[in-house]
mmCIF file of C-alpha atoms in Angstrom:
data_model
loop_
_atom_site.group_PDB
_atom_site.id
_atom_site.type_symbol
_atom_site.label_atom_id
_atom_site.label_comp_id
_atom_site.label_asym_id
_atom_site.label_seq_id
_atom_site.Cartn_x
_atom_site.Cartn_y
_atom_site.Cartn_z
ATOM 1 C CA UNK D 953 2.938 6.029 -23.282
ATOM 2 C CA UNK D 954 1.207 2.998 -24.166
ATOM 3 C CA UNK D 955 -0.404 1.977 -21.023
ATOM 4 C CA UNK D 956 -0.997 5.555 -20.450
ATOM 5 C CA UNK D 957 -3.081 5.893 -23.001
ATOM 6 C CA UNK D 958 -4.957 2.979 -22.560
ATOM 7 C CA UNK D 959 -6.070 4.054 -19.332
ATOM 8 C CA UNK D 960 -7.259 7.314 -20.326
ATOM 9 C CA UNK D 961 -9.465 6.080 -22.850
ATOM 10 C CA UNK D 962 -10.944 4.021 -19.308
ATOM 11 C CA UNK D 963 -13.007 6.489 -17.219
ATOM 12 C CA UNK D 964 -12.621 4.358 -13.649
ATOM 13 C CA UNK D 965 -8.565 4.128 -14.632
ATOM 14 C CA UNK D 966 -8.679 8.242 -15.132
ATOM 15 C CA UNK D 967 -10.769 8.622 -12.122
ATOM 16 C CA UNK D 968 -8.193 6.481 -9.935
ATOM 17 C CA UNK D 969 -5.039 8.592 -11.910
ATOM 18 C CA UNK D 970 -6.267 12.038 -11.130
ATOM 19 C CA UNK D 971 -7.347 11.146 -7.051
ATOM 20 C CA UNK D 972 -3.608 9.027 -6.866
ATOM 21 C CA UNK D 973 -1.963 12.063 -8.626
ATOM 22 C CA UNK D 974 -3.797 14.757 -6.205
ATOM 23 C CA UNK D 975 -3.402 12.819 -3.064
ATOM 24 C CA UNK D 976 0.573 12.020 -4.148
ATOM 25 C CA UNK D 977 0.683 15.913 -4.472
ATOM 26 C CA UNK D 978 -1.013 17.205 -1.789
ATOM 27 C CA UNK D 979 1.117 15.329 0.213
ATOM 28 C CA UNK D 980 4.549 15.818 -1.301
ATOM 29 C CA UNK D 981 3.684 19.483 -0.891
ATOM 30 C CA UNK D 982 1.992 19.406 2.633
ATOM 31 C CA UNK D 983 4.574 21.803 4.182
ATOM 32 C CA UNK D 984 3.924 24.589 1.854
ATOM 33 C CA UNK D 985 0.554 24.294 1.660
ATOM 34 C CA UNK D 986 -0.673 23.428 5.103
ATOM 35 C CA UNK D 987 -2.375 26.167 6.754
ATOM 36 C CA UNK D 988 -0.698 25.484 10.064
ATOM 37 C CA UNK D 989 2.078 23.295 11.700
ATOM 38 C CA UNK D 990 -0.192 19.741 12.301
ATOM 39 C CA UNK D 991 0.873 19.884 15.942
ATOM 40 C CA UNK D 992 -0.070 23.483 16.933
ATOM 41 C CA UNK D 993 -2.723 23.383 19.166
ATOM 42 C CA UNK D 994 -4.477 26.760 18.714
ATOM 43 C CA UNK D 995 -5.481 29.438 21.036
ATOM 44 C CA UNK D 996 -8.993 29.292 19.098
ATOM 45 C CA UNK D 997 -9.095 25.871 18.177
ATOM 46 C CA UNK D 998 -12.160 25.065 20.779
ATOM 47 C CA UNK D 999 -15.503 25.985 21.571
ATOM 48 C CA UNK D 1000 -15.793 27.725 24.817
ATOM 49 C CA UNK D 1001 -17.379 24.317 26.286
ATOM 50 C CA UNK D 1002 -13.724 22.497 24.896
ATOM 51 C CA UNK D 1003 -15.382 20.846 21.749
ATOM 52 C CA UNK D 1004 -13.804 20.617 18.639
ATOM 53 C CA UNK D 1005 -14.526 22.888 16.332
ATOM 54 C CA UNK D 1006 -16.485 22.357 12.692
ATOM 55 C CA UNK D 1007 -15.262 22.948 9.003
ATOM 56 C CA UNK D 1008 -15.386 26.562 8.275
ATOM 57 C CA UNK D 1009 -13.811 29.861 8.744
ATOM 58 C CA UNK D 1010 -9.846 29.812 9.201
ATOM 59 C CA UNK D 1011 -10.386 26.076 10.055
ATOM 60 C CA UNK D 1012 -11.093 24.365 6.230
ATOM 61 C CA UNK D 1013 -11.921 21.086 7.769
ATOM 62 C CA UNK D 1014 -12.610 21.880 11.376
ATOM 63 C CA UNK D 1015 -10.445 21.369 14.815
ATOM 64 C CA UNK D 1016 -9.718 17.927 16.209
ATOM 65 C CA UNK D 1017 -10.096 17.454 20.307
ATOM 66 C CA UNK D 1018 -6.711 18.628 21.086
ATOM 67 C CA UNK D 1019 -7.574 22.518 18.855
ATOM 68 C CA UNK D 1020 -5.141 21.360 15.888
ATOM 69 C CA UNK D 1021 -6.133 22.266 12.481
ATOM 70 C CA UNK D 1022 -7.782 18.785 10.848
ATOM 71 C CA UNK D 1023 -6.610 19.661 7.294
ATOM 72 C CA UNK D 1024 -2.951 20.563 8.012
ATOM 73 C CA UNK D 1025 -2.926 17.161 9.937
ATOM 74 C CA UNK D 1026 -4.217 15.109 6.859
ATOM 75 C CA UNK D 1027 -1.839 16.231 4.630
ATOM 76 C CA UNK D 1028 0.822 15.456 6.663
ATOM 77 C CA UNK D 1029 -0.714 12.507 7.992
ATOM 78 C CA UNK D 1030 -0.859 11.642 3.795
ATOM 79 C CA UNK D 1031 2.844 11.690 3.688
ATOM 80 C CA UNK D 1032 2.723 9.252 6.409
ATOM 81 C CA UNK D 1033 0.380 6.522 5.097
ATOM 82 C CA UNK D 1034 1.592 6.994 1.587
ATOM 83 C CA UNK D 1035 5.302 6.119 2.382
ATOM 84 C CA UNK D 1036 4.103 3.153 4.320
ATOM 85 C CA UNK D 1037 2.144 2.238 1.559
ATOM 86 C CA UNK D 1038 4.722 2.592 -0.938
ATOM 87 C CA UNK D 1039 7.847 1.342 1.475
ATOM 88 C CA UNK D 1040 5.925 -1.406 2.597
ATOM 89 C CA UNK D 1041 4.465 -2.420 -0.560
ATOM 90 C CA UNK D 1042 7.838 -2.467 -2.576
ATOM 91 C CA UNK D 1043 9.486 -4.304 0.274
ATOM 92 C CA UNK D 1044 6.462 -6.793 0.327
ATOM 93 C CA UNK D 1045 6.867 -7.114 -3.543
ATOM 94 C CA UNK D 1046 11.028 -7.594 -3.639
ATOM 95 C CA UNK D 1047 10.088 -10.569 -0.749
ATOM 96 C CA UNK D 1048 7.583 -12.056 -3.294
ATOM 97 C CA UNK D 1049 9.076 -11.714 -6.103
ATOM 98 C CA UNK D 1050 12.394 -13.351 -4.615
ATOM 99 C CA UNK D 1051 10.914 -16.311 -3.231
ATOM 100 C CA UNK D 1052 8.561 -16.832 -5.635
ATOM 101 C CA UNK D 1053 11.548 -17.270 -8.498
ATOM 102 C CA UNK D 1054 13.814 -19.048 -6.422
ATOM 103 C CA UNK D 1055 11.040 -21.425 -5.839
ATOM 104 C CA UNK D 1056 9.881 -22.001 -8.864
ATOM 105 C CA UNK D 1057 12.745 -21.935 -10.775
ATOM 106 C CA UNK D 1058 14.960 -24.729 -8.240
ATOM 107 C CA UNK D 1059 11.638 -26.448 -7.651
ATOM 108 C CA UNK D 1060 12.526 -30.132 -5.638
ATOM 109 C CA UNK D 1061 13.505 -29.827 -1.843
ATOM 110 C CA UNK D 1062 14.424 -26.190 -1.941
ATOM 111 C CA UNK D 1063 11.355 -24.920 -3.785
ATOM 112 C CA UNK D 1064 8.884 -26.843 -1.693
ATOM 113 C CA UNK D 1065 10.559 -25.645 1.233
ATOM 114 C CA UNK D 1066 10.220 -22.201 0.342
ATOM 115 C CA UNK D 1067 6.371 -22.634 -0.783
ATOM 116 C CA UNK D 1068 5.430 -24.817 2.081
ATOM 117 C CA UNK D 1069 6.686 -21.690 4.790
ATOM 118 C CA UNK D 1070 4.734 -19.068 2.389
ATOM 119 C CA UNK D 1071 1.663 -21.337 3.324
ATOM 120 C CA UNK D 1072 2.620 -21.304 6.856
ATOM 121 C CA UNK D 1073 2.567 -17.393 6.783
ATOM 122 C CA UNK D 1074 -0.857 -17.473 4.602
ATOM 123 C CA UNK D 1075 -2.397 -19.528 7.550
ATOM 124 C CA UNK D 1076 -2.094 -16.819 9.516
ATOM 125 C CA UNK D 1077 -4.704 -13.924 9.396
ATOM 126 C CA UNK D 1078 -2.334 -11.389 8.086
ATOM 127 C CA UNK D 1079 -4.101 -8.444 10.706
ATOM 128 C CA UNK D 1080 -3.792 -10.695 13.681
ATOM 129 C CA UNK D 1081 -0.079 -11.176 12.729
ATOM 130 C CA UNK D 1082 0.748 -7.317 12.215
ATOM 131 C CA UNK D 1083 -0.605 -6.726 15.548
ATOM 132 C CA UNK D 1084 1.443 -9.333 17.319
ATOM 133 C CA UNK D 1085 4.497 -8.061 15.335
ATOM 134 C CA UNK D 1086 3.922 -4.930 16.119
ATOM 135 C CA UNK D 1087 2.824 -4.998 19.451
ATOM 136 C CA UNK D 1088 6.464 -6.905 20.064
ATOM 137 C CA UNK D 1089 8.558 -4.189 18.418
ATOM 138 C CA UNK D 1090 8.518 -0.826 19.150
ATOM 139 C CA UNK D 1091 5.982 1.278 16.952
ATOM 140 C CA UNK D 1092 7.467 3.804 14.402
ATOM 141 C CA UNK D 1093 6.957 4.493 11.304
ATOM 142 C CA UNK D 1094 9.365 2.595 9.761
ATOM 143 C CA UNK D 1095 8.429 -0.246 11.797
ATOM 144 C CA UNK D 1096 5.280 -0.362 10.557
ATOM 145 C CA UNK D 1097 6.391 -0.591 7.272
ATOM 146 C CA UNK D 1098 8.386 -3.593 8.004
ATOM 147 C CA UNK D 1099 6.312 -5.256 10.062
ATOM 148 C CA UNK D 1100 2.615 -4.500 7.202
ATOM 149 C CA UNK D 1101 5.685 -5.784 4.426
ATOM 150 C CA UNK D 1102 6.223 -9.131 6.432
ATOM 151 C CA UNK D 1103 2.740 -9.699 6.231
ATOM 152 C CA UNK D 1104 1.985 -9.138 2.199
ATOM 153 C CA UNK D 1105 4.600 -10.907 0.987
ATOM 154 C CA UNK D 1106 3.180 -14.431 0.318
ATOM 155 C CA UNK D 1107 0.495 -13.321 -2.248
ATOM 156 C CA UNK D 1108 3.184 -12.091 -4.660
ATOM 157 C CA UNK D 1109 5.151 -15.216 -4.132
ATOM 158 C CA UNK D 1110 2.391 -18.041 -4.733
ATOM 159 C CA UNK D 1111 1.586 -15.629 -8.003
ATOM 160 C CA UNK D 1112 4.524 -15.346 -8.909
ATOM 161 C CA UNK D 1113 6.318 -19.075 -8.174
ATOM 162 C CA UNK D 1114 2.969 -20.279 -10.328
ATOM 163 C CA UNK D 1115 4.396 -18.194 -13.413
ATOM 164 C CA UNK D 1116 7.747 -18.701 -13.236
ATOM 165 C CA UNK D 1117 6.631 -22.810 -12.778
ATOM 166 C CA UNK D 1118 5.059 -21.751 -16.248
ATOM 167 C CA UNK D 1119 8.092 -19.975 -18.045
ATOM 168 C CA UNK D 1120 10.614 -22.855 -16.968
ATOM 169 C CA UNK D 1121 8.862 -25.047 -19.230
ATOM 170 C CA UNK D 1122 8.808 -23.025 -22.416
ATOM 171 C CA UNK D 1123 10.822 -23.209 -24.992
ATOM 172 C CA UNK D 1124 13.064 -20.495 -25.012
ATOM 173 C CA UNK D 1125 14.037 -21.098 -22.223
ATOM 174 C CA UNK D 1126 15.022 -24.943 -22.606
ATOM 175 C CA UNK D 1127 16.530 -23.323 -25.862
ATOM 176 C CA UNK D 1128 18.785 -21.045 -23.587
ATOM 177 C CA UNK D 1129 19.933 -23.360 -21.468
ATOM 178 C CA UNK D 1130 21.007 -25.704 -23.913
ATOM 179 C CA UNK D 1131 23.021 -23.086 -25.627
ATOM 180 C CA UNK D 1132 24.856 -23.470 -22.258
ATOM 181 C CA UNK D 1133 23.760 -20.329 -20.755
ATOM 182 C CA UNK D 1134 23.860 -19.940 -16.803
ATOM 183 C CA UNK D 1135 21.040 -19.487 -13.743
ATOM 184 C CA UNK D 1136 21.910 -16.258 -13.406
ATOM 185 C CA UNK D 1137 21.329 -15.183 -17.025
ATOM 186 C CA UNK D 1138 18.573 -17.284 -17.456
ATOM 187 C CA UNK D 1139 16.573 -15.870 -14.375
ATOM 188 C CA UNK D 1140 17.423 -12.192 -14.939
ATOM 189 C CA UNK D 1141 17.624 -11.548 -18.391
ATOM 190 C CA UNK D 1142 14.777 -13.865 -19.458
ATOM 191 C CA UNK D 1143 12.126 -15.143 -16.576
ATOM 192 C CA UNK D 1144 12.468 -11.712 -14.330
ATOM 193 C CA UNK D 1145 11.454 -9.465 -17.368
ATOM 194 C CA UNK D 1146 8.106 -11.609 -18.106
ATOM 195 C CA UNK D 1147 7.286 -11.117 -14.638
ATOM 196 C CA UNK D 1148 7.666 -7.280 -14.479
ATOM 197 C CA UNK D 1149 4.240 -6.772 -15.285
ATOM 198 C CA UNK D 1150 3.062 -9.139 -12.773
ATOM 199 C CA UNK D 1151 5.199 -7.257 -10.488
ATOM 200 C CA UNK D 1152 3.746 -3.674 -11.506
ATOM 201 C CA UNK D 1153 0.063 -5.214 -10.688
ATOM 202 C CA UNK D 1154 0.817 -6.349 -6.951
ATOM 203 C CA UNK D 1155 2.453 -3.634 -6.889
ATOM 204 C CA UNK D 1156 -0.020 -1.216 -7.362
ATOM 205 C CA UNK D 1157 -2.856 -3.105 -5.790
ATOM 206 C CA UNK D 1158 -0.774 -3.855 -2.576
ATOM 207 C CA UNK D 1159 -0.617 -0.216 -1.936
ATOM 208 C CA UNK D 1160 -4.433 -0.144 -1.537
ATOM 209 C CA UNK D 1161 -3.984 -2.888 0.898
ATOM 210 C CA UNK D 1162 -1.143 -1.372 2.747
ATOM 211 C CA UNK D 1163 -2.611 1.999 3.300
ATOM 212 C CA UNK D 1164 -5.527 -0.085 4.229
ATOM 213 C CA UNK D 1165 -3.654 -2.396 6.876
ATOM 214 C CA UNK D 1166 -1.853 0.856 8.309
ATOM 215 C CA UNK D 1167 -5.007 2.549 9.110
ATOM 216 C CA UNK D 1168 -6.120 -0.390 11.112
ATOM 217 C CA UNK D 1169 -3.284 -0.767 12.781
ATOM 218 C CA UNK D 1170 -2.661 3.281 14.030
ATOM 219 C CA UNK D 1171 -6.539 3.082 14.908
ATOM 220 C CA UNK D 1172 -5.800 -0.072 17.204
ATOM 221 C CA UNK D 1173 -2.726 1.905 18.851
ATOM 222 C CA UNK D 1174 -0.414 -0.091 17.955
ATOM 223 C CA UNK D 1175 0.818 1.549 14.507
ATOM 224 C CA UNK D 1176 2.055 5.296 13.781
ATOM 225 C CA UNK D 1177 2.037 7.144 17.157
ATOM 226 C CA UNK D 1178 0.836 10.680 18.234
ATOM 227 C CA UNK D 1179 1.967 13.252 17.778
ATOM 228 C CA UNK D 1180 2.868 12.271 14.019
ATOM 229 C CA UNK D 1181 -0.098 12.024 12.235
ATOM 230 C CA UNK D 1182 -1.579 9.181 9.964
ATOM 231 C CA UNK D 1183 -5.111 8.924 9.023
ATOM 232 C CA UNK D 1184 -5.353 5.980 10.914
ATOM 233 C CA UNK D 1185 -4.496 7.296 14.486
ATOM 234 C CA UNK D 1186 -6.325 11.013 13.457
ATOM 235 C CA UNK D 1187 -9.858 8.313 13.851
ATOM 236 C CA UNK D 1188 -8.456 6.511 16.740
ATOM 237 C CA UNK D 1189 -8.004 9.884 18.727
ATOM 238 C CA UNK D 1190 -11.261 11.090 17.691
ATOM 239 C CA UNK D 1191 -13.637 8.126 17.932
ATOM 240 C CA UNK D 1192 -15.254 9.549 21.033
ATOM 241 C CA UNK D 1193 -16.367 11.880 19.395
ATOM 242 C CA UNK D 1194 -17.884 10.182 17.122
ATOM 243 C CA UNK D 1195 -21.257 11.969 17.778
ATOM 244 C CA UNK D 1196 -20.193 15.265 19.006
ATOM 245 C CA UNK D 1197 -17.524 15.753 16.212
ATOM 246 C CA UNK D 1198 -18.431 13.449 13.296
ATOM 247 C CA UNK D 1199 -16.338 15.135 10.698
ATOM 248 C CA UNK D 1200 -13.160 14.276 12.463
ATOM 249 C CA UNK D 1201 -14.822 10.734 11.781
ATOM 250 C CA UNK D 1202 -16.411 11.058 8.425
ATOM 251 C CA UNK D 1203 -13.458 12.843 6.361
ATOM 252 C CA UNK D 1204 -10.137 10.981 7.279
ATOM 253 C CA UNK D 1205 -12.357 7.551 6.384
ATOM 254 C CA UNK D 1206 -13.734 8.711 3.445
ATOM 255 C CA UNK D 1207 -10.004 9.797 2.251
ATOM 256 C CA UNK D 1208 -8.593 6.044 3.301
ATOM 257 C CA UNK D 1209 -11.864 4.840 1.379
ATOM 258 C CA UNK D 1210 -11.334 6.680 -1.789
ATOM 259 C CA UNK D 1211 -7.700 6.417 -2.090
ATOM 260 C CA UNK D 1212 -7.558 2.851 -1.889
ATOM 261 C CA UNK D 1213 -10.714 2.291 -4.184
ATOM 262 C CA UNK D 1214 -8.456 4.599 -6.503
ATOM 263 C CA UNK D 1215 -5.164 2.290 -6.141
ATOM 264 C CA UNK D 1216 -7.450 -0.562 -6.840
ATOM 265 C CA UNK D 1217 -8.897 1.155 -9.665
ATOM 266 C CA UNK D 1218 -5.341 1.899 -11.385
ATOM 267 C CA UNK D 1219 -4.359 -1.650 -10.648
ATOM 268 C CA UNK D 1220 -7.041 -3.497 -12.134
ATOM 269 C CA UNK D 1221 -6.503 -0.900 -15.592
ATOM 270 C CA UNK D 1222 -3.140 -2.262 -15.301
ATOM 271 C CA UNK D 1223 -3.534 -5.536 -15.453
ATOM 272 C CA UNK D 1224 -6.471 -5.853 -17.938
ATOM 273 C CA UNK D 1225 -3.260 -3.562 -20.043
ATOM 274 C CA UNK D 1226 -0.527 -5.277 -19.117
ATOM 275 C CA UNK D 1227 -1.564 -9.388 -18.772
ATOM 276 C CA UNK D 1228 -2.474 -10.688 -21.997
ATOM 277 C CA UNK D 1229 -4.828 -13.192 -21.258
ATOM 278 C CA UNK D 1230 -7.265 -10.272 -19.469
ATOM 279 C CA UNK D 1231 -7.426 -8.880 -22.781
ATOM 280 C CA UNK D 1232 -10.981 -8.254 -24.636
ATOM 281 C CA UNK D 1233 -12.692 -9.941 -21.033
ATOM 282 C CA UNK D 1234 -15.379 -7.335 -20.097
#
């Protein structure tokens, strides 16, 4: 309730809650809500010359090139990004947060190991990778997610092994171990819980990135495929008509575009709330 209402009292953090909260809902209730299945291609869904047709009339948003109703398939191509997004991120964030404690907390051989293969991965440009992945495995949806979560991984751990290089040394913990208490209790019931706001951060961030990443790579073909929609792969179908049918351009980027500038939004409110030492900064 705390953080809560911190971020009210911020109007970019409130801004970023209510368009997270609405897109969350509108897709969670997509199927009752959606004008029409986001596959039906409709008798009246083109022009008489075979062009899309614009927002109005029974069609909120307009038609896309195939005659399927453009708002029914962005809510349902919501559901898709956002589980990405949130599968993917909280996969990306278990990997970090794993590594980066094991690492810091063993440090010698073992730790450097682990950090100097989380620099291999950072060498590569994390896009270039996702394509190769996924252009190697066979594109689904949940593939995706695995594939954008093998990719985000190594932020959280460098964060996260620089912390927990930071909470080995204090006191309470050198206290706890001398009272002869083990790893095990020393990593979960004392370093893990300091880094749960750390955690919550890259969490929410990452989800901006995700959604991001996903759009890029259903746009290059190589992410979600047709017929399930994803706002990524609603552009790449329509991008030649970028001229004749801008909307089906226009709207499904200026969705990605907002909903990741509101993730961002929410996760900088959280960590200005939740990390001390961002406290009183303007």
């Amino acid at each position: 309730m705390h953080v809560l209402k911190q971020m009210i009292r911020q109007p970019t953090a409130l801004f970023g809650v209510i368009v997270v909260t609405l897109v969350i809902g509108l897709a969670i209730a997509a199927p009752w809500i959606a004008p029409f299945s986001p596959d039906e291609q409709m008798f009246d869904g083109l022009s008489l010359e075979g062009a899309p047709l614009p927002p109005g009339g029974p069609y909120l948003l307009g038609t896309d090139t195939l005659g399927r109703d453009l708002f029914s398939r962005l809510l349902f191509g919501a559901r898709t990004s956002l589980i990405i997004g949130l599968v993917a991120n909280s996969i990306a964030v278990a990997i970090g947060l794993l590594v980066g404690i094991v690492a810091g907390y063993l440090r010698g051989l073992p730790g450097n190991i682990l950090m100097r293969f989380t620099d291999l991965m950072m060498a590569f440009p994390a896009l270039l990778l996702a394509i190769v992945l996924a252009a190697l495995l066979k594109p689904s949806l949940w593939i995706v997610a695995m594939v954008i979560a093998l990719v985000n991984w190594v932020q959280v751990a460098r964060i996260v092994y620089t912390e927990t290089r930071g909470l080995v040394e204090r006191d309470f913990i050198m206290a706890e171990r001398s009272l002869g208490a083990g790893h095990m209790r020393v990593l979960f019931m004392h370093i893990l819980p300091h880094l749960m706001p750390t955690a919550i951060v890259w969490g929410t961030l990452g989800i901006a990135t995700t959604v991001l990443l996903e759009a890029t790579l259903s746009f290059l073909g190589v992410g979600v495929q047709p017929p399930q929609p994803s706002w990524g792969n609603i552009i790449f179908e329509s991008q030649s008509y970028f001229q004749a049918a801008p909307w089906l351009v226009f709207i499904p980027g200026a969705i990605i575009l907002l909903t990741a500038l509101s993730f961002n939004l929410v996760g900088d409110a959280l960590r200005d709330i939740l990390d001390p030492t961002q406290r009183g900064r303007g």
